[in-house]
Amino acid sequence: MTDRAPQPLTAAANPPVQPLESNLLPSDVVRVSATKDVPKPDRQLTEVAKLIDVSKCIGCKACQSACIEWNDTHPTVEENVGVYENPHDLTPDMFTLMRFTEYENPETNELEWLIRKDGCMHCEDPGCLKACPAPGAIVQYSNGIVDFIHENCIGCGYCVTGCPFDIPRISKTDHKSYKCTLCSDRVAMGQGPACAKACPTQCITFGPKEEMKKHAEERIEDLKSRGFEHAGLYDPQGVGGTHVMYVLHHADKPSLYAGLPDEPAISPLVREWKGPAKTVGLAAIGLAAVGAALHGLFGRALEVTEHEEEEAQELVDETTPGAPADKGDA
Amino acid sequence: MARRKFSAPGDEIETRHPVIVNRYRGFTRVNHWITAACMIVLLLSGFSLFHPDLFFLTKLFGGGQNTRWLHPIVGVVLFFSFVGLFVQMWRLNLPRKEDVEWTANLPELVLKGDESKMPELGKYNAGQKVVFWGMSVMIVVLIVSGVMIWEQFFPKLVPIPVRRIAVAVHAFAAFAVILIFIMHVYAAFWARGTISAMTRGTVTGGWAFKHHRKWLRELAGRSDGGSAK
Ligand code: HEM
Ligand code: SF4
Ligand code: SF4
Ligand code: SF4
């Protein structure tokens, strides 16, 4: 038997060359869309995370290219409308996108060019998965990766409604939802994500989440020593933390970075819509149907009697056609 | 010819011996059954996405992708089909003062089947009117919210926060429509002799006398009321 691939611990991790078995098994799944009672996995994978240090990004888009290449997607060539974003938005063929913001810092009077690598955050509490109506279309592994299983996707777009970060995109050709996979297929084989590996400044790093947090600490200290007193880690607790984290120079104002949500959380509306109200609603409908059936079986039906037929006959016989009809209501 | 007050064009006494009354002409019946068929498809396909335990219903439509595709299209057909019914029926469904009395005596009717205290009525009673207006409002809510969450053709129509409201409203309106639908089907079955109004198009004189006497009186008094037969 071939061995299982090791868990990748760095962006540059390379598995040995002999054939290996995948190390991300169906049994490693901890959450499954539209499915309750997911069996508890018999092992816990090391939680992983991708750390994006925004202060180190030079906007070269090597990560975008690496993502396209690894995932074999074909984003269409769009028109240049005078902005740096290319393509203009995330698409079913572009899982990650550099978003550029020109920010005039009122404190220093300097122009800052904020560049953020947008893409799925791999939420610990994923809104996409909560909203999805199709069993097994979205899964979360015990290492924290949230993955879309396209065979089960029906293309309804509920994940778009559920995601606090506006990430999933539904393909116009196969009507399935796409987003960053955190390179689950590479991670399964002991390799770090393609984008992290391609990044020339090591702005993107990858590894166990705890280590990534420690690494972020160092970076934040460094940034603070350079005068970015609000530097900090973006690992929003409103979604239970994320497996893609940012180091931000202005961690007090995440929305500066092309609208990164300040306090992301699954919308209360989505929670309500997907909450116990559904079961209550179904129960009420069931009760109404059963109630109607019982009344139908045991209640008294409104039968028209022979007597009423005779009275109708009389009424019709007595009424001369053409005469004013309206007796009861003048 | 006198203006109709309690009846619709096409309503007439078909035969006087025995009394058989035309309640819905063919056009209206076809219109009704198209609407009903759409409604059932919508209930089943909508339900399949409503709750994971009902996802198996997608098999009826050949899988989840087909269900996702079919549901909104049938929704649009239903909407236009219902507009057809609305145009034909809205006038006689306007509330009237006898509706209050009818409603006050409703508990007795439901619990004991006692209709003796009911006022004489035109073509529709207050219960039927509630079904009519409830359906009208909810179907508008459903089409508006439905288009807002229609990923295939209107993915960018409304911003995501609005979409969250729309999907919740759609689910709630669907819930309301289903309750009205159950009430409607049940009432048609409970008041025996009603279903033939939508199948054959006619009801017996006794049925009209018992439930909608003013309607029967008006038809009996009209010279096109079927005296020829
Ligand atoms: C009587 C009519 C209707 C009923 C009973 C109904 C019911 C439902 C239900 C129960 C859901 C699932 C909601 C959830 O997951 O919580 C749903 C989804 C949906 N409905 Fe309706 N609906 C009706 C009419 C319409 C109409 C008129 C449209 C409009 C175009 C529409 C478009 C949609 C869409 C787009 C979805 C999302 C799933 C999909 O794309 O197939 N529905 N509906
Ligand atoms: S960012 Fe959006 S798509 Fe990614 S896991 Fe979170 S909710 Fe899902
Ligand atoms: S589009 Fe696919 S992944 Fe998204 S909610 Fe619908 S079935 Fe789930
Ligand atoms: S982790 Fe993989 S899928 Fe996600 S952005 Fe990077 S290269 Fe693309």
XYZ file of C-alpha atoms and ligand atoms in Angstrom:
626
model
C 0.000 0.000 0.000
C 1.176 3.501 -0.762
C 1.616 5.924 2.099
C -0.589 8.883 2.795
C 0.825 12.245 1.844
C 2.119 14.306 4.769
C 0.224 17.398 5.850
C 1.929 20.398 4.300
C 3.393 22.706 6.903
C 4.727 25.527 4.718
C 3.841 27.207 1.457
C 6.887 25.644 -0.178
C 6.269 22.138 1.156
C 6.916 19.537 -1.492
C 5.869 15.939 -1.103
C 8.301 13.124 -1.923
C 8.192 11.962 -5.522
C 6.848 8.425 -5.021
C 3.062 7.952 -5.480
C 1.114 8.858 -2.351
C -2.464 8.535 -1.205
C -4.566 11.633 -0.580
C -4.486 12.835 2.985
C -7.815 14.644 2.900
C -10.425 11.929 3.273
C -14.200 12.005 3.115
C -14.071 10.994 6.771
C -12.188 14.201 7.639
C -15.284 16.254 6.969
C -16.727 18.074 10.004
C -19.565 20.001 8.380
C -21.683 19.181 5.330
C -24.280 21.470 3.758
C -27.941 20.513 4.315
C -26.880 17.555 6.435
C -27.227 17.125 10.150
C -25.462 14.494 12.216
C -22.172 14.367 10.361
C -20.229 11.463 11.929
C -17.398 12.657 14.140
C -14.088 12.172 12.328
C -11.747 9.628 13.917
C -8.819 12.017 13.639
C -8.296 15.745 13.862
C -6.114 17.268 11.168
C -3.857 20.155 12.070
C -5.789 23.358 11.453
C -4.130 25.211 8.614
C -4.267 28.818 7.511
C -3.052 31.077 4.769
C -1.648 34.328 6.056
C -1.679 37.328 3.731
C 0.544 40.129 4.901
C -0.956 43.055 3.063
C 1.975 45.287 3.949
C 4.307 43.094 1.898
C 2.161 42.823 -1.237
C 3.541 44.489 -4.341
C 0.437 43.820 -6.446
C 2.255 41.679 -8.996
C -0.637 39.206 -9.295
C 1.677 36.208 -9.446
C -0.801 34.549 -7.079
C -3.653 35.172 -9.503
C -1.662 33.632 -12.328
C -0.658 30.669 -10.188
C -4.288 30.136 -9.195
C -5.448 30.205 -12.818
C -2.708 27.833 -13.818
C -3.188 25.346 -11.007
C -6.956 25.277 -11.237
C -6.883 25.344 -15.040
C -9.479 28.094 -15.255
C -9.831 30.440 -18.207
C -10.914 33.907 -17.167
C -12.091 35.895 -20.159
C -10.008 38.813 -21.314
C -11.897 41.932 -20.311
C -11.768 45.529 -21.371
C -9.364 47.926 -19.681
C -11.477 50.522 -17.911
C -8.557 52.234 -16.238
C -8.324 50.335 -12.968
C -5.730 47.887 -11.745
C -8.188 45.124 -10.904
C -8.052 42.491 -13.579
C -10.544 40.952 -14.044
C -12.915 43.495 -12.553
C -14.351 41.137 -10.003
C -14.083 37.585 -8.784
C -15.606 35.269 -11.371
C -16.304 31.545 -11.611
C -12.893 31.404 -13.335
C -11.000 33.750 -11.031
C -10.904 32.537 -7.440
C -8.672 35.296 -6.143
C -8.330 38.935 -7.070
C -5.987 41.759 -6.113
C -8.080 44.725 -5.073
C -6.400 48.137 -5.104
C -7.351 51.096 -2.934
C -5.779 54.543 -2.966
C -5.981 55.866 0.552
C -5.019 59.345 1.672
C -4.073 58.919 5.277
C -5.399 62.003 7.080
C -2.861 61.566 9.898
C 0.267 61.497 7.757
C -1.103 63.241 4.690
C 0.434 60.493 2.619
C -1.042 58.485 -0.185
C -1.103 54.803 0.644
C -1.686 52.151 -1.938
C -3.545 49.352 -0.196
C -3.533 46.090 -2.086
C -5.575 43.204 -0.784
C -5.743 39.699 -2.156
C -9.475 38.953 -2.105
C -10.895 35.440 -2.076
C -12.592 32.907 0.144
C -11.703 33.350 3.818
C -12.393 29.719 4.757
C -14.552 30.731 7.697
C -14.693 28.530 10.756
C -18.480 29.169 10.688
C -19.148 29.350 6.940
C -22.267 31.247 5.877
C -22.159 29.645 2.432
C -22.440 26.188 3.943
C -25.234 27.252 6.269
C -27.313 28.638 3.415
C -26.769 25.837 0.897
C -29.878 23.653 0.327
C -28.075 20.836 -1.489
C -26.778 18.007 0.698
C -23.016 17.623 0.283
C -22.464 20.583 -2.055
C -20.288 22.358 0.531
C -18.073 20.615 3.070
C -15.640 21.714 5.733
C -12.647 19.538 6.634
C -11.203 19.300 10.113
C -8.158 21.286 8.936
C -10.501 24.224 8.314
C -10.751 24.152 4.519
C -14.218 24.906 3.141
C -14.662 23.216 -0.208
C -17.415 23.138 -2.840
C -18.216 19.665 -4.161
C -19.419 20.526 -7.633
C -21.216 17.258 -8.403
C -23.735 18.120 -5.695
C -24.159 21.808 -6.475
C -27.476 22.837 -8.040
C -26.525 26.423 -8.856
C -29.194 28.123 -6.764
C -26.903 30.865 -5.494
C -27.914 30.522 -1.833
C -24.192 30.414 -0.932
C -23.894 33.915 -2.382
C -26.709 34.990 -0.089
C -25.083 33.345 2.908
C -21.446 34.429 2.493
C -20.497 37.536 4.515
C -17.574 38.237 2.152
C -19.318 38.135 -1.256
C -17.117 35.312 -2.534
C -18.931 32.499 -4.415
C -19.656 32.984 -8.111
C -22.038 30.825 -10.134
C -20.873 29.735 -13.563
C -23.058 30.693 -16.527
C -21.950 27.568 -18.384
C -22.290 24.705 -15.924
C -24.423 26.495 -13.292
C -22.220 25.508 -10.396
C -20.673 27.641 -7.716
C -16.929 28.336 -7.651
C -14.469 29.873 -5.224
C -10.962 29.393 -3.817
C -10.467 25.826 -2.603
C -7.455 26.724 -0.453
C -5.881 24.333 -2.924
C -7.482 21.419 -1.091
C -6.246 19.133 -3.861
C -2.646 20.254 -3.279
C -2.963 20.215 0.490
C -4.314 16.669 0.244
C -1.043 15.701 -1.437
C 1.271 17.516 0.967
C 1.754 20.732 -0.998
C 1.043 24.303 0.003
C -1.403 26.463 -2.008
C -0.278 27.493 -5.487
C -0.741 31.211 -4.818
C 1.391 31.079 -1.666
C 4.085 29.167 -3.453
C 4.170 31.666 -6.312
C 4.278 34.794 -4.167
C 7.690 36.487 -4.710
C 7.645 38.552 -1.494
C 6.304 35.861 0.836
C 3.401 38.123 1.498
C 1.340 34.905 1.338
C 2.447 32.229 3.762
C 0.818 28.981 4.702
C 1.009 26.515 7.570
C -0.621 25.432 10.814
C -2.962 28.198 11.968
C -1.200 28.558 15.339
C 2.140 29.087 13.643
C 0.649 31.560 11.218
C -0.681 33.562 14.149
C 2.787 33.601 15.734
C 4.321 34.680 12.467
C 1.693 37.425 12.221
C 2.659 38.626 15.717
C 6.220 39.203 14.561
C 5.051 41.038 11.495
C 2.698 43.208 13.515
C 5.447 44.120 15.954
C 7.654 45.093 13.058
C 4.907 47.222 11.521
C 4.233 48.934 14.826
C 7.915 49.766 15.177
C 7.641 51.468 11.791
C 4.834 53.701 12.921
C 1.734 51.678 11.994
C 0.365 51.742 15.495
C -2.926 50.099 14.493
C -1.304 47.177 12.723
C -2.995 43.921 13.590
C -4.293 40.510 12.571
C -7.598 40.043 10.760
C -9.030 36.744 12.003
C -12.636 37.857 12.508
C -14.299 36.130 15.449
C -17.791 36.953 14.161
C -17.397 33.974 11.821
C -15.472 31.965 14.407
C -12.121 32.996 12.945
C -10.930 32.293 9.419
C -8.411 30.041 7.766
C -7.282 32.850 5.525
C -6.004 35.729 7.644
C -4.630 39.147 6.868
C -1.963 41.265 8.500
C -3.296 44.805 8.054
C -1.466 48.052 8.735
C -4.826 49.576 9.642
C -6.446 46.693 11.466
C -8.745 49.177 13.203
C -10.360 49.959 9.811
C -10.522 46.801 7.682
C -13.069 48.401 5.357
C -10.317 50.665 4.002
C -9.088 47.635 2.102
C -11.632 47.590 -0.734
C -14.532 47.053 1.636
C -13.209 44.185 3.723
C -16.037 43.812 6.296
C -15.202 45.421 9.649
C -17.181 42.907 11.631
C -18.209 40.041 9.397
C -20.765 37.571 10.686
C -23.439 35.450 9.133
C -26.375 37.834 8.674
C -29.100 37.399 11.317
C -31.556 37.199 8.413
C -29.740 34.178 7.035
C -29.684 32.610 10.491
C -33.418 33.186 10.875
C -34.186 31.921 7.403
C -32.133 28.782 7.961
C -33.041 28.456 11.629
C -35.745 26.661 13.607
C -38.431 28.756 11.860
C -38.166 26.326 8.931
C -39.019 23.328 11.033
C -41.802 25.232 12.793
C -43.179 26.258 9.397
C -43.113 22.698 8.105
C -44.791 21.484 11.273
C -47.525 24.130 10.925
C -48.142 23.106 7.328
C -48.249 19.459 8.368
C -50.716 20.268 11.146
C -52.941 22.266 8.798
C -52.975 19.421 6.297
C -53.687 16.802 8.964
C -56.302 19.052 10.570
C -58.061 19.517 7.243
C -57.942 15.777 6.569
C -59.363 14.972 10.015
C -62.160 17.501 9.648
C -62.795 16.025 6.233
C -63.043 12.500 7.636
C -64.856 13.113 10.899
C -66.418 16.577 10.604
C -69.781 17.085 8.970
C -69.578 17.740 5.280
C -71.726 20.520 3.852
C -74.097 18.320 1.888
C -76.718 19.893 -0.308
C -80.072 18.383 0.715
C -82.944 17.275 -1.456
C -84.971 20.010 0.234
C -82.518 22.663 -0.920
C -82.729 21.356 -4.474
C -86.510 21.761 -4.292
C -86.241 25.263 -2.905
C -83.884 26.191 -5.707
C -86.383 24.799 -8.187
C -89.114 26.934 -6.658
C -86.960 30.023 -6.670
C -86.105 29.594 -10.311
C -89.678 28.741 -11.304
C -91.068 31.790 -9.501
C -88.596 34.248 -10.933
C -89.558 35.659 -14.259
C -86.574 36.248 -16.450
C -86.082 39.944 -17.004
C -87.525 40.970 -13.636
C -85.265 42.785 -11.195
C -83.429 40.123 -9.296
C -81.912 41.923 -6.401
C -84.055 41.262 -3.333
C -81.613 40.788 -0.543
C -79.548 43.861 -1.164
C -80.930 47.183 -2.269
C -79.924 43.558 -20.360
C -79.622 44.423 -16.677
C -76.152 45.009 -15.314
C -74.759 42.070 -13.378
C -74.147 42.665 -9.705
C -73.477 39.233 -8.240
C -72.452 37.201 -11.256
C -69.787 37.125 -13.914
C -70.233 37.042 -17.700
C -70.960 33.459 -18.686
C -72.726 32.598 -15.424
C -76.211 31.419 -16.348
C -78.894 28.919 -15.578
C -78.111 26.127 -17.965
C -81.246 24.058 -17.448
C -84.306 24.969 -15.396
C -85.614 21.388 -14.882
C -83.683 20.334 -12.908
C -81.831 23.516 -12.087
C -78.224 23.347 -13.254
C -76.178 26.526 -13.076
C -73.162 27.418 -15.127
C -70.531 28.773 -12.720
C -67.310 28.843 -14.755
C -66.980 28.866 -18.500
C -64.348 26.754 -20.233
C -61.809 29.539 -20.498
C -61.875 30.182 -16.776
C -61.632 26.487 -15.975
C -58.592 25.978 -18.195
C -57.080 29.105 -16.685
C -57.736 27.749 -13.200
C -56.246 24.319 -13.841
C -53.105 25.737 -15.429
C -52.681 27.862 -12.323
C -53.311 24.882 -10.072
C -50.841 22.667 -11.933
C -48.182 25.380 -11.695
C -48.925 25.769 -8.022
C -48.405 22.075 -7.335
C -45.126 22.013 -9.261
C -44.028 25.114 -7.353
C -44.989 23.645 -4.005
C -43.059 20.444 -4.634
C -40.009 22.078 -6.185
C -39.967 24.904 -3.661
C -40.348 22.501 -0.763
C -37.396 20.476 -1.996
C -35.131 23.482 -1.493
C -36.915 24.663 1.622
C -35.736 21.927 3.945
C -32.947 19.334 3.625
C -35.358 16.578 4.652
C -37.386 17.341 1.529
C -34.463 17.595 -0.889
C -35.388 14.142 -2.196
C -38.343 15.799 -3.953
C -35.853 17.145 -6.524
C -35.860 13.598 -7.947
C -39.382 14.278 -9.221
C -37.932 16.863 -11.558
C -34.812 14.961 -12.570
C -32.385 16.281 -9.972
C -31.394 19.450 -8.189
C -30.115 21.335 -11.213
C -33.401 20.805 -13.074
C -35.435 21.761 -10.041
C -33.449 24.958 -9.644
C -34.038 25.765 -13.279
C -37.692 24.765 -13.446
C -39.073 26.379 -10.310
C -38.736 30.056 -11.230
C -39.885 29.469 -14.803
C -43.056 27.771 -13.612
C -43.319 30.644 -11.133
C -43.517 33.133 -13.973
C -46.126 30.992 -15.775
C -48.140 30.829 -12.573
C -47.960 34.563 -12.160
C -49.351 35.338 -15.600
C -51.916 32.582 -15.337
C -53.075 34.006 -12.018
C -53.307 37.483 -13.510
C -55.841 35.895 -15.902
C -57.921 34.651 -12.994
C -57.551 37.928 -11.159
C -58.942 39.963 -14.031
C -61.969 37.684 -14.220
C -62.691 37.464 -10.525
C -61.575 40.569 -8.664
C -64.850 42.485 -8.941
C -67.016 39.816 -7.338
C -64.404 39.370 -4.611
C -64.663 42.940 -3.361
C -65.749 42.909 0.279
C -69.463 43.512 1.029
C -71.354 44.072 4.217
C -72.771 40.542 4.358
C -69.202 39.250 4.639
C -69.071 40.521 8.218
C -72.166 38.585 9.197
C -70.927 35.506 7.397
C -67.614 35.652 9.228
C -69.331 36.088 12.590
C -71.302 32.875 11.984
C -68.316 30.965 10.642
C -67.465 29.042 13.846
C -70.880 27.451 13.799
C -70.482 26.446 10.213
C -67.059 24.904 10.755
C -67.829 23.154 14.037
C -71.419 22.051 13.462
C -71.894 22.356 9.730
C -74.798 24.703 10.505
C -75.315 27.146 7.664
C -78.826 28.294 8.642
C -77.743 31.605 10.185
C -75.709 32.649 7.166
C -76.780 35.687 5.138
C -77.645 35.332 1.463
C -74.507 35.739 -0.616
C -73.406 36.648 -4.110
C -70.936 34.509 -6.032
C -68.321 34.401 -3.255
C -68.370 34.161 0.526
C -65.857 35.845 2.833
C -63.758 32.691 3.057
C -63.426 32.511 -0.706
C -62.559 36.194 -0.734
C -59.821 35.671 1.833
C -58.385 32.919 -0.362
C -58.604 35.159 -3.419
C -56.969 38.216 -1.895
C -54.477 36.198 0.107
C -53.355 34.430 -3.048
C -53.254 37.688 -4.998
C -51.031 39.457 -2.498
C -48.775 36.476 -1.839
C -48.260 35.669 -5.511
C -47.123 39.246 -6.118
C -44.778 38.979 -3.132
C -43.494 35.657 -4.478
C -42.804 36.888 -7.979
C -41.073 40.043 -6.768
C -38.916 38.260 -4.187
C -38.428 35.306 -6.532
C -36.979 37.424 -9.315
C -34.639 39.039 -6.794
C -33.135 35.658 -5.895
C -33.158 34.262 -9.434
C -29.476 33.474 -9.831
C -29.623 32.214 -13.386
C -31.077 35.311 -15.021
C -30.894 38.126 -12.478
C -27.738 37.480 -10.462
C -26.918 41.159 -9.972
C -30.429 42.600 -9.806
C -30.269 43.466 -6.125
C -27.338 43.779 -3.710
C -26.668 40.818 -1.446
C -28.199 42.333 1.725
C -31.471 42.842 -0.174
C -31.221 39.317 -1.492
C -31.098 38.038 2.077
C -34.364 39.811 2.814
C -35.879 38.555 -0.424
C -35.050 34.913 0.200
C -36.504 35.061 3.713
C -39.623 36.863 2.456
C -39.984 34.323 -0.361
C -39.837 31.417 2.062
C -42.352 33.093 4.363
C -44.744 33.975 1.522
C -44.489 30.400 0.256
C -45.472 29.224 3.731
C -48.502 31.544 3.690
C -49.497 30.440 0.186
C -49.331 26.805 1.202
C -51.686 27.413 4.138
C -54.104 29.287 1.875
C -53.823 26.512 -0.678
C -54.703 23.864 1.910
C -57.675 25.959 3.020
C -58.807 26.382 -0.577
C -58.578 22.717 -1.512
C -60.187 21.652 1.719
C -63.116 24.054 1.373
C -63.793 22.856 -2.156
C -63.957 19.320 -0.862
C -65.860 20.041 2.344
C -68.705 21.927 0.658
C -69.888 18.971 -1.383
C -70.815 19.693 -4.956
C -68.262 22.481 -5.358
C -65.602 20.677 -7.339
C -67.872 20.191 -10.346
C -67.881 23.989 -10.733
C -64.267 23.731 -11.883
C -64.482 20.360 -13.618
C -67.740 20.406 -15.550
C -68.282 24.094 -14.998
C -71.696 23.643 -13.384
C -73.279 23.321 -9.959
C -76.711 22.118 -8.956
C -79.482 24.534 -8.120
C -79.490 23.290 -4.539
C -75.803 24.091 -4.176
C -76.328 27.604 -5.506
C -79.385 28.071 -3.281
C -77.531 26.867 -0.189
C -74.285 28.763 -0.576
C -74.780 31.659 -2.997
C -78.456 32.539 -3.105
C -78.156 36.119 -4.334
C -76.059 34.860 -7.192
C -78.760 32.284 -8.060
C -81.533 34.895 -7.797
C -79.757 37.231 -10.149
C -79.231 34.480 -12.709
C -82.824 33.278 -12.430
C -83.992 36.799 -13.140
C -81.964 37.238 -16.274
C -83.552 36.564 -19.644
C -80.381 34.841 -20.848
C -80.709 32.681 -17.768
C -81.323 29.499 -19.692
C -85.104 29.638 -20.185
C -84.690 28.314 -23.691
C -83.797 24.847 -22.459
C -46.937 29.874 -5.498
C -45.862 30.115 -5.798
C -44.515 29.773 -5.194
C -44.181 28.959 -4.167
C -45.109 28.146 -3.297
C -42.747 29.026 -4.023
C -42.018 28.350 -3.073
C -40.654 28.415 -2.934
C -39.918 27.844 -1.855
C -40.513 27.102 -0.670
C -38.602 28.077 -2.089
C -37.451 27.658 -1.208
C -37.150 28.793 -0.272
C -36.118 28.388 0.735
O -35.191 27.671 0.358
O -36.247 28.787 1.888
C -38.484 28.790 -3.311
C -37.306 29.196 -3.914
C -37.240 29.967 -5.063
N -38.321 30.522 -5.741
Fe -40.244 30.192 -5.348
N -42.240 29.850 -4.975
C -43.296 30.330 -5.711
C -43.256 31.225 -6.746
C -42.084 31.708 -7.294
C -42.058 32.680 -8.321
C -43.299 33.346 -8.937
C -40.752 32.878 -8.609
C -40.218 33.830 -9.655
C -39.725 33.990 -10.565
C -39.945 32.032 -7.752
C -38.566 31.957 -7.725
C -37.818 31.250 -6.812
C -36.396 31.140 -6.834
C -35.470 31.810 -7.854
C -36.031 30.332 -5.748
C -34.611 29.901 -5.388
C -34.385 28.517 -5.875
C -34.333 28.405 -7.356
O -33.594 29.183 -8.017
O -34.994 27.503 -7.894
N -40.805 31.335 -6.951
N -39.763 29.011 -3.812
S -15.673 33.416 2.815
Fe -17.720 33.015 2.061
S -17.426 31.345 0.635
Fe -15.575 31.404 1.902
S -16.024 29.992 3.601
Fe -16.610 32.036 4.289
S -18.796 32.081 3.807
Fe -17.956 30.423 2.591
S -25.142 27.311 -5.700
Fe -24.393 25.248 -5.173
S -22.986 25.530 -3.480
Fe -24.171 27.424 -3.684
S -25.863 27.155 -2.274
Fe -26.611 26.440 -4.238
S -26.186 24.253 -4.260
Fe -24.987 25.123 -2.572
S -5.364 28.789 -2.342
Fe -5.371 27.866 -4.379
S -7.471 28.212 -5.091
Fe -7.154 29.589 -3.379
S -6.459 31.510 -4.297
Fe -4.608 30.333 -3.773
S -4.154 29.222 -5.649
Fe -6.254 29.922 -5.849
